[in-house]
Coordinates of C-alpha atoms in Angstrom, one line a residue:
Chain V
M1 CA -44.4 -19.4 136.3
K2 CA -40.7 -18.4 137.6
S3 CA -40.7 -21.1 140.0
L4 CA -42.8 -23.3 138.6
H5 CA -39.4 -23.5 135.9
I6 CA -37.1 -24.4 139.0
L7 CA -39.6 -26.2 140.7
L8 CA -39.0 -28.6 136.5
L9 CA -35.3 -27.3 136.0
I10 CA -35.4 -29.4 139.2
I11 CA -37.0 -32.9 138.5
M12 CA -35.6 -33.6 135.1
G13 CA -32.8 -32.6 137.1
G14 CA -33.8 -35.7 139.3
I15 CA -34.0 -37.7 136.5
I16 CA -31.9 -37.1 134.6
S17 CA -29.5 -38.2 137.0
I18 CA -31.0 -41.6 137.7
P19 CA -30.0 -43.6 135.2
A20 CA -26.3 -41.9 135.8
S21 CA -26.6 -43.8 139.2
G22 CA -28.3 -46.1 137.7
Q23 CA -25.2 -47.6 135.8
D24 CA -23.3 -47.2 138.5
S25 CA -24.6 -49.5 139.9
I26 CA -24.1 -53.7 139.8
H27 CA -27.7 -56.1 139.8
I28 CA -27.5 -58.5 139.8
G29 CA -31.4 -60.5 139.5
T30 CA -34.7 -58.9 139.3
R31 CA -37.8 -60.3 142.3
H32 CA -40.7 -61.3 141.6
T33 CA -43.8 -62.2 142.6
M34 CA -47.1 -65.4 141.5
F35 CA -50.3 -66.3 142.4
S36 CA -49.7 -70.7 142.8
Q37 CA -53.0 -72.0 141.8
I38 CA -51.7 -75.5 143.1
L39 CA -50.3 -74.1 145.7
N40 CA -53.1 -71.8 147.0
E41 CA -50.8 -69.9 147.7
E42 CA -48.3 -66.2 146.3
R43 CA -44.5 -67.4 146.1
A44 CA -41.7 -66.1 145.4
Y45 CA -38.3 -66.1 143.6
W46 CA -35.1 -64.2 141.9
I47 CA -34.1 -64.1 137.7
Y48 CA -30.7 -63.3 137.6
Q49 CA -30.1 -63.1 133.3
P50 CA -26.7 -63.8 132.2
E51 CA -25.3 -61.1 129.3
K52 CA -25.5 -62.6 126.2
Q53 CA -21.5 -64.4 125.3
A54 CA -19.9 -62.5 122.2
G55 CA -21.5 -64.3 119.3
E56 CA -24.4 -65.8 120.8
A57 CA -27.4 -63.0 120.9
D58 CA -29.9 -65.9 118.9
K59 CA -28.7 -68.7 121.5
N60 CA -31.2 -69.3 124.6
Y61 CA -29.1 -70.7 127.6
P62 CA -30.1 -73.5 130.0
V63 CA -32.1 -72.2 133.4
L64 CA -31.0 -73.0 137.3
Y65 CA -33.5 -73.4 139.1
L66 CA -32.1 -73.0 143.2
L67 CA -34.2 -74.5 146.3
D68 CA -33.9 -72.4 148.7
G69 CA -33.5 -69.4 146.2
D70 CA -32.6 -66.8 148.7
V71 CA -29.6 -68.1 150.4
F72 CA -28.1 -69.1 147.8
F73 CA -28.1 -67.1 145.3
H74 CA -25.9 -64.4 145.0
S75 CA -23.0 -67.0 145.5
V76 CA -24.1 -69.0 142.7
V77 CA -25.0 -66.1 139.9
G78 CA -21.0 -66.2 141.3
F79 CA -20.6 -69.3 140.4
T80 CA -22.1 -69.5 137.0
R81 CA -20.5 -66.8 136.7
F82 CA -17.2 -68.4 137.5
F83 CA -17.3 -71.5 135.0
S84 CA -19.1 -70.0 132.6
S85 CA -15.7 -68.3 131.3
S86 CA -13.1 -70.6 132.5
R87 CA -11.6 -72.7 129.5
A88 CA -11.3 -75.8 131.5
S89 CA -15.3 -75.1 132.0
A90 CA -18.0 -76.5 129.1
F91 CA -20.6 -74.8 132.0
P92 CA -23.3 -72.7 129.8
P93 CA -24.5 -69.3 130.6
C94 CA -27.2 -69.7 132.7
I95 CA -30.3 -68.6 134.2
V96 CA -30.5 -68.8 138.0
V97 CA -34.4 -69.4 138.7
A98 CA -33.9 -68.9 143.2
V99 CA -37.2 -70.0 144.7
L100 CA -37.6 -69.1 147.8
N101 CA -39.3 -71.0 150.6
T102 CA -42.7 -70.1 152.4
D103 CA -43.2 -73.9 154.0
R104 CA -39.8 -75.9 153.7
T105 CA -41.3 -78.7 154.9
R106 CA -44.3 -79.0 152.9
D107 CA -42.6 -78.6 150.0
F108 CA -39.7 -80.7 150.0
T109 CA -41.1 -84.3 152.0
P110 CA -42.3 -86.4 149.9
S111 CA -43.9 -88.0 152.8
C112 CA -46.0 -87.2 155.8
S113 CA -44.5 -88.6 158.9
A114 CA -43.3 -87.5 162.6
A115 CA -40.2 -89.6 163.0
H116 CA -37.1 -87.9 164.7
R117 CA -33.4 -87.2 162.2
D118 CA -32.4 -90.9 164.4
G119 CA -35.4 -93.0 162.8
T120 CA -37.3 -92.4 166.3
V121 CA -41.5 -91.6 166.9
H122 CA -42.9 -89.9 170.0
S123 CA -46.3 -90.5 170.8
E124 CA -46.9 -86.5 171.2
D125 CA -45.1 -85.3 167.7
K126 CA -47.2 -83.9 164.8
P127 CA -47.0 -86.0 161.6
Q128 CA -45.9 -82.9 158.6
G129 CA -44.3 -83.0 155.2
G130 CA -45.6 -85.0 152.2
G131 CA -46.0 -81.6 150.1
A132 CA -43.3 -83.0 147.3
E133 CA -44.8 -83.6 144.4
K134 CA -47.2 -80.8 144.9
F135 CA -44.6 -78.6 145.1
Y136 CA -43.1 -80.4 142.1
R137 CA -45.9 -79.6 139.7
F138 CA -46.1 -75.6 141.4
L139 CA -43.0 -76.1 140.3
T140 CA -43.1 -77.3 136.6
E141 CA -46.5 -76.6 135.4
E142 CA -46.8 -72.9 136.7
L143 CA -42.9 -71.8 137.8
R144 CA -41.6 -72.6 134.9
P145 CA -44.4 -71.2 131.6
E146 CA -43.9 -67.9 133.9
I147 CA -40.5 -68.4 133.8
R148 CA -40.2 -68.5 129.4
K149 CA -43.0 -65.8 129.6
R150 CA -40.4 -63.3 131.1
V151 CA -36.4 -65.1 129.1
S152 CA -35.7 -66.7 126.6
T153 CA -34.5 -70.0 128.2
G154 CA -32.4 -73.0 126.8
S155 CA -34.4 -76.6 126.7
Q156 CA -31.8 -77.9 129.6
S157 CA -32.1 -76.7 133.1
L158 CA -30.9 -78.3 136.0
L159 CA -32.7 -78.6 139.8
V160 CA -30.2 -77.6 142.9
G161 CA -31.2 -78.2 146.8
H162 CA -30.2 -78.8 150.2
S163 CA -31.0 -80.7 153.1
Y164 CA -34.4 -81.0 152.8
A165 CA -34.1 -79.4 149.3
G166 CA -31.5 -82.0 148.0
L167 CA -34.3 -84.9 149.2
F168 CA -36.5 -83.3 146.9
T169 CA -34.2 -83.5 144.0
L170 CA -33.2 -86.6 144.7
Q171 CA -37.2 -87.7 144.6
V172 CA -37.6 -85.5 141.3
L173 CA -35.0 -87.4 139.9
L174 CA -36.6 -90.6 140.9
D175 CA -40.5 -90.0 140.4
H176 CA -39.9 -87.5 137.3
P177 CA -36.9 -87.5 136.3
E178 CA -37.7 -85.9 132.6
A179 CA -38.1 -83.0 133.8
F180 CA -34.5 -81.8 133.9
D181 CA -31.6 -82.4 133.4
T182 CA -28.7 -81.8 136.0
F183 CA -30.0 -83.1 139.4
M184 CA -27.8 -81.5 141.9
A185 CA -28.4 -82.6 145.8
I186 CA -26.5 -81.6 148.7
D187 CA -26.9 -83.5 152.2
P188 CA -30.4 -84.8 150.6
S189 CA -32.3 -85.2 154.3
L190 CA -32.1 -89.1 153.9
W191 CA -33.6 -89.6 157.3
W192 CA -37.0 -88.4 156.3
D193 CA -39.4 -90.7 157.7
Q194 CA -36.9 -93.6 158.5
G195 CA -35.7 -93.6 155.1
I196 CA -38.6 -93.4 153.2
Y197 CA -36.6 -92.7 149.5
L198 CA -34.1 -94.8 150.4
K199 CA -36.9 -97.4 149.9
Q200 CA -39.0 -95.9 147.7
A201 CA -36.0 -95.7 145.4
K202 CA -34.8 -99.6 146.2
Q203 CA -37.5 -100.7 144.7
E204 CA -39.1 -99.0 141.7
M205 CA -35.1 -98.2 140.0
H206 CA -35.2 -100.7 137.1
K207 CA -38.1 -99.8 135.8
K208 CA -37.2 -95.6 135.6
D209 CA -35.1 -94.1 132.2
F210 CA -32.4 -91.9 132.6
A211 CA -30.7 -91.5 129.5
G212 CA -29.1 -88.2 129.2
K213 CA -29.4 -87.1 132.8
Q214 CA -26.5 -86.5 135.5
L215 CA -26.5 -86.1 139.5
Y216 CA -24.3 -84.6 141.5
V217 CA -25.0 -85.5 144.8
A218 CA -22.1 -84.8 148.3
F219 CA -22.6 -85.4 151.8
A220 CA -21.3 -83.3 154.0
T221 CA -19.6 -85.9 156.6
Q222 CA -18.2 -83.4 159.9
Q223 CA -20.6 -84.8 162.3
R224 CA -22.9 -82.2 164.3
P225 CA -22.2 -81.6 168.0
N226 CA -25.4 -83.3 170.0
V227 CA -27.0 -84.0 166.9
K228 CA -28.0 -87.8 166.4
L229 CA -28.3 -88.8 163.4
N230 CA -28.2 -91.5 161.3
Q231 CA -27.1 -89.8 158.1
F232 CA -23.9 -91.1 157.3
S233 CA -25.3 -95.3 157.2
L234 CA -27.5 -94.3 155.1
A235 CA -25.1 -91.6 152.6
D236 CA -23.5 -95.1 152.4
S237 CA -26.7 -97.4 151.4
L238 CA -26.7 -94.6 148.4
K239 CA -24.0 -94.9 147.8
A240 CA -23.1 -99.2 148.1
K241 CA -27.0 -99.7 147.2
I242 CA -28.4 -97.5 145.4
I243 CA -26.4 -95.5 142.6
P244 CA -25.0 -99.3 141.5
D245 CA -28.8 -99.0 140.5
M246 CA -28.8 -95.7 139.2
E247 CA -25.8 -95.7 136.9
K248 CA -27.7 -99.2 135.9
Q249 CA -30.3 -97.2 134.1
H250 CA -28.4 -95.2 132.1
L251 CA -27.1 -92.1 134.9
H252 CA -23.5 -90.0 135.0
V253 CA -23.9 -90.7 138.8
I254 CA -21.1 -87.8 140.3
Y255 CA -20.7 -88.8 145.0
K256 CA -19.1 -86.7 146.8
K257 CA -18.3 -86.7 150.7
F258 CA -17.0 -83.6 152.6
P259 CA -14.5 -84.0 155.6
E260 CA -14.5 -80.9 156.4
E261 CA -17.7 -79.3 155.6
M262 CA -21.4 -80.1 158.3
H263 CA -24.6 -80.2 157.0
G264 CA -25.1 -75.9 157.3
T265 CA -22.3 -75.3 155.4
V266 CA -22.0 -78.3 152.8
A267 CA -24.3 -76.2 150.3
L268 CA -21.9 -73.7 148.7
P269 CA -18.9 -75.8 148.5
G270 CA -21.2 -78.9 146.8
I271 CA -22.7 -76.8 144.4
F272 CA -19.1 -75.4 143.5
D273 CA -17.6 -78.1 143.5
G274 CA -20.7 -80.5 141.7
I275 CA -21.0 -77.5 138.2
K276 CA -16.8 -78.3 138.1
S277 CA -16.9 -82.1 138.1
L278 CA -20.4 -82.7 136.2
F279 CA -18.9 -79.5 133.3
R280 CA -15.2 -80.0 133.5
R281 CA -13.4 -79.9 130.4
Q282 CA -10.3 -81.7 130.0
L283 CA -7.9 -78.9 130.0
R284 CA -5.1 -78.5 126.8
Q285 CA -2.3 -76.6 129.2
Chain W
M1 CA -50.2 -23.5 132.0
K2 CA -51.7 -26.3 131.7
S3 CA -49.9 -27.9 129.5
L4 CA -46.8 -27.8 131.5
H5 CA -49.1 -29.0 134.7
I6 CA -49.5 -31.6 132.4
L7 CA -45.9 -32.3 131.7
L8 CA -45.1 -31.8 135.4
L9 CA -47.8 -34.9 136.2
I10 CA -46.2 -36.7 133.9
I11 CA -42.3 -35.9 134.4
M12 CA -43.5 -36.3 138.7
G13 CA -45.2 -40.4 138.2
G14 CA -41.8 -40.7 136.1
I15 CA -40.7 -39.4 139.8
I16 CA -42.6 -41.5 141.6
S17 CA -42.4 -44.7 139.4
I18 CA -38.5 -45.0 139.3
P19 CA -38.7 -46.6 143.5
A20 CA -41.6 -49.0 142.3
S21 CA -39.3 -50.9 139.5
G22 CA -35.9 -50.4 141.7
Q23 CA -37.2 -52.3 144.1
D24 CA -37.9 -55.8 142.2
S25 CA -34.9 -55.1 140.3
I26 CA -30.8 -57.3 143.6
H27 CA -28.6 -55.1 143.2
I28 CA -25.5 -56.2 144.9
G29 CA -23.3 -53.1 144.8
T30 CA -22.2 -49.5 143.1
R31 CA -19.4 -49.2 140.8
H32 CA -16.9 -46.6 140.8
T33 CA -13.7 -45.2 139.4
M34 CA -10.8 -42.5 141.2
F35 CA -7.0 -41.8 139.8
S36 CA -4.7 -42.9 141.6
Q37 CA -2.0 -40.1 142.1
I38 CA 1.2 -42.9 143.2
L39 CA -0.3 -45.8 140.2
N40 CA -0.5 -42.7 138.0
E41 CA -3.9 -43.7 136.0
E42 CA -7.5 -44.6 136.4
R43 CA -8.7 -47.1 139.5
A44 CA -11.9 -49.1 139.0
Y45 CA -13.2 -50.7 142.6
W46 CA -17.0 -51.9 143.6
I47 CA -18.7 -51.8 147.1
Y48 CA -20.5 -53.8 148.2
Q49 CA -22.8 -52.4 151.8
P50 CA -24.6 -55.1 153.9
E51 CA -27.3 -54.2 154.6
K52 CA -27.5 -53.2 158.7
Q53 CA -28.8 -56.2 161.3
A54 CA -31.3 -55.3 163.8
G55 CA -30.3 -53.4 167.0
E56 CA -27.3 -52.5 165.0
A57 CA -27.8 -49.3 163.3
D58 CA -24.8 -46.8 164.5
K59 CA -22.9 -50.9 164.5
N60 CA -19.6 -49.5 161.2
Y61 CA -18.9 -53.0 159.9
P62 CA -15.3 -54.4 159.0
V63 CA -14.4 -54.1 155.0
L64 CA -12.7 -57.1 152.9
Y65 CA -11.1 -55.6 150.6
L66 CA -11.2 -58.4 147.3
L67 CA -8.4 -58.4 145.0
D68 CA -9.2 -59.7 141.0
G69 CA -12.1 -57.3 142.0
D70 CA -14.2 -59.0 139.7
V71 CA -13.7 -62.5 139.4
F72 CA -14.8 -63.3 142.3
F73 CA -17.0 -60.2 143.9
H74 CA -20.6 -61.5 143.6
S75 CA -19.8 -65.4 144.5
V76 CA -17.9 -63.9 148.0
V77 CA -20.7 -60.8 148.8
G78 CA -22.4 -64.2 149.0
F79 CA -20.3 -66.2 151.1
T80 CA -20.8 -62.3 153.3
R81 CA -23.6 -62.6 153.5
F82 CA -23.8 -66.8 154.4
F83 CA -21.0 -66.5 156.8
S84 CA -22.4 -63.2 159.1
S85 CA -26.1 -65.2 159.4
S86 CA -24.8 -67.6 160.3
R87 CA -25.0 -69.3 164.3
A88 CA -21.7 -72.0 163.4
S89 CA -20.3 -68.7 162.4
A90 CA -18.0 -65.4 164.5
F91 CA -18.0 -63.9 160.5
P92 CA -19.4 -60.2 160.7
P93 CA -21.4 -58.6 158.2
C94 CA -18.9 -57.1 155.8
I95 CA -18.6 -54.1 153.0
V96 CA -17.1 -56.2 150.2
V97 CA -14.7 -53.6 147.8
A98 CA -13.6 -55.7 145.2
V99 CA -10.5 -53.4 143.4
L100 CA -10.4 -54.0 139.1
N101 CA -7.1 -54.4 137.6
T102 CA -5.4 -52.8 134.8
D103 CA -2.2 -53.9 135.7
R104 CA -2.2 -57.4 137.9
T105 CA 1.6 -58.2 137.3
R106 CA 3.1 -55.2 138.4
D107 CA 0.6 -54.8 140.8
F108 CA 0.9 -57.3 143.0
T109 CA 5.2 -58.6 142.0
P110 CA 7.2 -58.1 145.0
S111 CA 10.2 -57.6 143.0
C112 CA 10.9 -57.6 138.9
S113 CA 12.0 -60.5 137.4
A114 CA 12.4 -62.9 133.7
A115 CA 12.2 -66.0 135.8
H116 CA 10.0 -68.6 135.2
R117 CA 7.7 -70.6 137.2
D118 CA 9.6 -73.4 137.1
G119 CA 12.5 -70.9 139.0
T120 CA 14.7 -70.7 135.2
V121 CA 15.7 -68.2 132.9
H122 CA 16.0 -67.6 129.5
S123 CA 18.2 -64.2 128.4
E124 CA 15.9 -63.8 125.5
D125 CA 12.6 -62.9 128.2
K126 CA 12.0 -59.3 129.2
P127 CA 11.8 -58.8 133.8
Q128 CA 8.3 -57.8 134.4
G129 CA 7.0 -56.6 138.0
G130 CA 7.5 -55.1 141.3
G131 CA 5.5 -52.8 141.6
A132 CA 3.3 -54.3 144.7
E133 CA 4.5 -51.5 147.5
K134 CA 3.3 -48.9 145.0
F135 CA 0.1 -51.0 144.6
Y136 CA 0.0 -51.5 148.0
R137 CA 0.5 -48.0 149.0
F138 CA -2.3 -46.5 146.8
L139 CA -4.1 -49.4 148.1
T140 CA -3.6 -48.0 152.0
E141 CA -3.5 -44.2 150.9
E142 CA -5.7 -43.9 148.3
L143 CA -7.8 -46.5 148.2
R144 CA -9.1 -46.4 151.9
P145 CA -9.7 -43.3 152.7
E146 CA -11.7 -42.9 149.5
I147 CA -14.2 -45.9 151.0
R148 CA -14.2 -44.4 154.2
K149 CA -15.7 -41.2 152.2
R150 CA -18.1 -42.8 151.0
V151 CA -19.1 -46.1 153.8
S152 CA -18.8 -45.7 157.2
T153 CA -16.2 -48.5 158.0
G154 CA -15.5 -50.1 161.4
S155 CA -11.4 -49.7 162.4
Q156 CA -11.3 -53.7 161.4
S157 CA -10.2 -54.9 157.6
L158 CA -9.3 -57.8 155.6
L159 CA -7.9 -58.5 153.5
V160 CA -7.8 -60.8 150.0
G161 CA -5.3 -62.4 147.5
H162 CA -5.7 -65.3 145.1
S163 CA -2.2 -66.1 142.9
Y164 CA 0.5 -63.3 142.1
A165 CA -2.8 -61.4 144.2
G166 CA -2.2 -64.0 146.7
L167 CA 1.5 -63.6 146.8
F168 CA 0.9 -60.0 147.6
T169 CA -1.8 -60.7 150.6
L170 CA 1.6 -62.4 152.0
Q171 CA 3.6 -60.1 151.1
V172 CA 1.8 -56.8 152.9
L173 CA 1.6 -59.6 156.4
L174 CA 5.2 -58.7 156.1
D175 CA 6.4 -55.6 155.5
H176 CA 3.1 -53.9 156.6
P177 CA 1.1 -56.0 159.3
E178 CA -0.5 -53.0 160.3
A179 CA -2.4 -52.1 157.5
F180 CA -4.9 -55.1 158.1
D181 CA -5.8 -57.4 161.0
T182 CA -6.5 -60.7 158.4
F183 CA -4.9 -61.7 155.6
M184 CA -6.6 -64.8 153.6
A185 CA -3.8 -65.3 150.3
I186 CA -5.5 -68.4 148.0
D187 CA -2.3 -70.6 146.2
P188 CA -0.4 -67.5 146.1
S189 CA 2.2 -67.2 143.2
L190 CA 5.2 -68.1 145.8
W191 CA 7.2 -69.0 142.0
W192 CA 8.0 -65.8 141.7
D193 CA 11.6 -64.5 141.6
Q194 CA 12.6 -67.9 141.8
G195 CA 10.5 -67.8 145.4
I196 CA 11.7 -64.3 146.5
Y197 CA 9.3 -64.4 149.2
L198 CA 10.3 -67.7 151.7
K199 CA 14.5 -66.0 150.8
Q200 CA 12.9 -62.6 152.4
A201 CA 10.6 -63.7 155.0
K202 CA 12.8 -65.8 156.6
Q203 CA 14.9 -63.1 157.0
E204 CA 12.8 -61.0 158.1
M205 CA 10.2 -63.2 160.4
H206 CA 12.3 -62.2 164.1
K207 CA 11.2 -58.4 163.8
K208 CA 8.1 -58.6 163.4
D209 CA 5.1 -58.6 165.8
F210 CA 2.1 -60.1 164.4
A211 CA 0.0 -59.7 168.1
G212 CA -3.7 -60.2 166.5
K213 CA -3.4 -60.9 163.4
Q214 CA -4.3 -63.8 161.4
L215 CA -3.3 -64.7 158.4
Y216 CA -5.4 -68.1 156.1
V217 CA -3.2 -69.4 154.0
A218 CA -4.2 -72.1 151.2
F219 CA -2.9 -74.1 147.6
A220 CA -4.3 -77.0 145.2
T221 CA -2.3 -79.4 144.9
Q222 CA -3.8 -80.7 142.2
Q223 CA -1.7 -80.9 138.9
R224 CA -2.0 -78.9 136.3
P225 CA -1.0 -80.9 133.4
N226 CA 1.7 -79.9 131.0
V227 CA 2.8 -77.2 133.9
K228 CA 6.6 -77.3 135.2
L229 CA 6.8 -75.8 139.0
N230 CA 7.7 -76.1 141.7
Q231 CA 5.0 -74.7 143.4
F232 CA 4.4 -77.7 145.7
S233 CA 7.9 -78.0 147.1
L234 CA 7.8 -73.5 147.8
A235 CA 4.4 -74.6 149.6
D236 CA 6.2 -77.2 151.6
S237 CA 8.4 -75.1 152.2
L238 CA 6.3 -72.0 153.2
K239 CA 4.8 -75.1 155.6
A240 CA 7.6 -76.7 157.7
K241 CA 10.5 -73.2 157.5
I242 CA 8.4 -69.7 157.1
I243 CA 4.9 -71.0 159.0
P244 CA 7.0 -71.2 162.7
D245 CA 8.3 -68.0 162.6
M246 CA 5.3 -66.0 161.9
E247 CA 4.2 -67.9 165.1
K248 CA 6.9 -67.5 167.2
Q249 CA 5.5 -64.2 166.2
H250 CA 2.5 -64.5 167.2
L251 CA 0.2 -64.6 164.1
H252 CA -2.9 -66.9 163.9
V253 CA -2.3 -68.8 161.0
I254 CA -3.8 -71.8 159.3
Y255 CA -2.3 -73.4 156.5
K256 CA -5.2 -75.9 153.8
K257 CA -4.9 -78.1 150.9
F258 CA -6.4 -78.6 148.6
P259 CA -6.3 -82.2 146.4
E260 CA -9.3 -81.6 144.1
E261 CA -8.4 -77.9 143.0
M262 CA -6.2 -76.8 140.5
H263 CA -4.9 -73.5 140.7
G264 CA -7.5 -72.3 138.4
T265 CA -10.5 -73.2 140.9
V266 CA -9.2 -72.5 144.4
A267 CA -10.0 -69.4 144.6
L268 CA -14.2 -69.7 145.7
P269 CA -13.5 -73.0 147.8
G270 CA -10.9 -71.2 149.4
I271 CA -12.3 -67.9 150.0
F272 CA -14.4 -70.2 151.4
D273 CA -12.8 -72.7 153.8
G274 CA -11.0 -68.9 155.1
I275 CA -13.7 -67.2 156.0
K276 CA -15.1 -70.1 157.5
S277 CA -11.8 -71.5 159.6
L278 CA -11.1 -68.2 161.0
F279 CA -14.2 -67.0 162.1
R280 CA -15.9 -70.6 163.6
R281 CA -18.1 -70.1 166.3
Q282 CA -18.5 -73.0 168.8
L283 CA -21.5 -75.4 167.8
R284 CA -23.5 -75.1 170.1
Q285 CA -26.4 -78.1 168.6

């Protein structure tokens, strides 16, 4: 009996100590998985929930859907905390949902293509990609209801993507502008399938209504050594030929270039600047 | 006996369940406090420890001391994770120690002064500040040994500060260059005490040896509405009059301006760019 009591005390000591060490730990989110019927596979996502600000107990915060989520999660959570506590910004506290990848080329591209970055196609290359519409359906028909079950969310939402995920973000804006309120596309891969996005956008833009929606789009313009790319001229085409059409259809657009960044480094400066630029508040001092 | 066994099973069940729920939580660090004899007060700090990279079980990582730590912790942890996993960067995984404030004006400023940002002094203003040397002693004589007790640290260390904490970072570089390897000063408050740092630096620089040390210093050059500031001309003076002297004494210096940022928004873009610029690796592709 005595040894059992001692064991019990040791175990209870262990239990009592757990909340104490838990308090000392800095959590930024929770990991989850769900089975997607649409994609027919298990998908992982992470959720960050901001603390409720004073006097906002009943308020539900917007949701920022972050593609390539695990790579940028910590930084973007930091940005949302920074801007939502800044007097210079009208950015609200945000729930951040990081969506993790299984096959990003498949999920983020709007068409099946074998074309290279410079537009060339070689006979030996196998076409790939084309799953963007399916992935969009996963995001909005499966993941979003799942998030709403777990967290009280506001009605506003943001979609944020870089590279292929930036292209996906532009494609969702074009095909399903009602699905999100704010779109941030950082160095979107406009070269995909010989610039198919620009062609489709040029044809279809006049049918759209983007009232109340906003887009931040940014490009890294520092050349990568030894990478042939027609991305720079495509970025200029987006600005000259597509954005004026978007604005005609009532989209609020901010377009930026980052001359000090390359494709691989622009995502975080772009997301930071995107939040800052879209949600800038007139400073009182 | 039987009820005790059942209790035991329940308790043990509880224990067993704890790691399972713990796995779903994303932790980025731990909160700590210590009593500083030098400052005669309780001080709080947070520690982020990176996961050991493959084949580096025995390797100890550098420590990045982050001033105004709670404001920037999440983002900077994100940056260190991003750069240490990037092929384009030679930045190692880093332990991040966020140092939280009690009285930042006292701790970060090198002299006691009543001068305003524009250099004027009004008779009714009470001088304040001047605790930088004491705070330096807390950092290196008390906090650093405490960190070394808790975590296996490498010998390299970085000091990162913004605003008053940026001025403090420059002051430590001048007075105690041996204390850190990399110094990052973002929009340092050079206007403090009518520009006392620049005067002291001009006089003393020739006595220093900065071999093996590096400094990143950046300024926001977007004007704040209604704030009179001679910071812009002081930033130019630092570049023209002090940095050449620093380089003569073998300091590797990177100096940047951020024309799109104001004092309040430059810290995170500055720290990101600082890590990128100081630890850039020649890209292979």
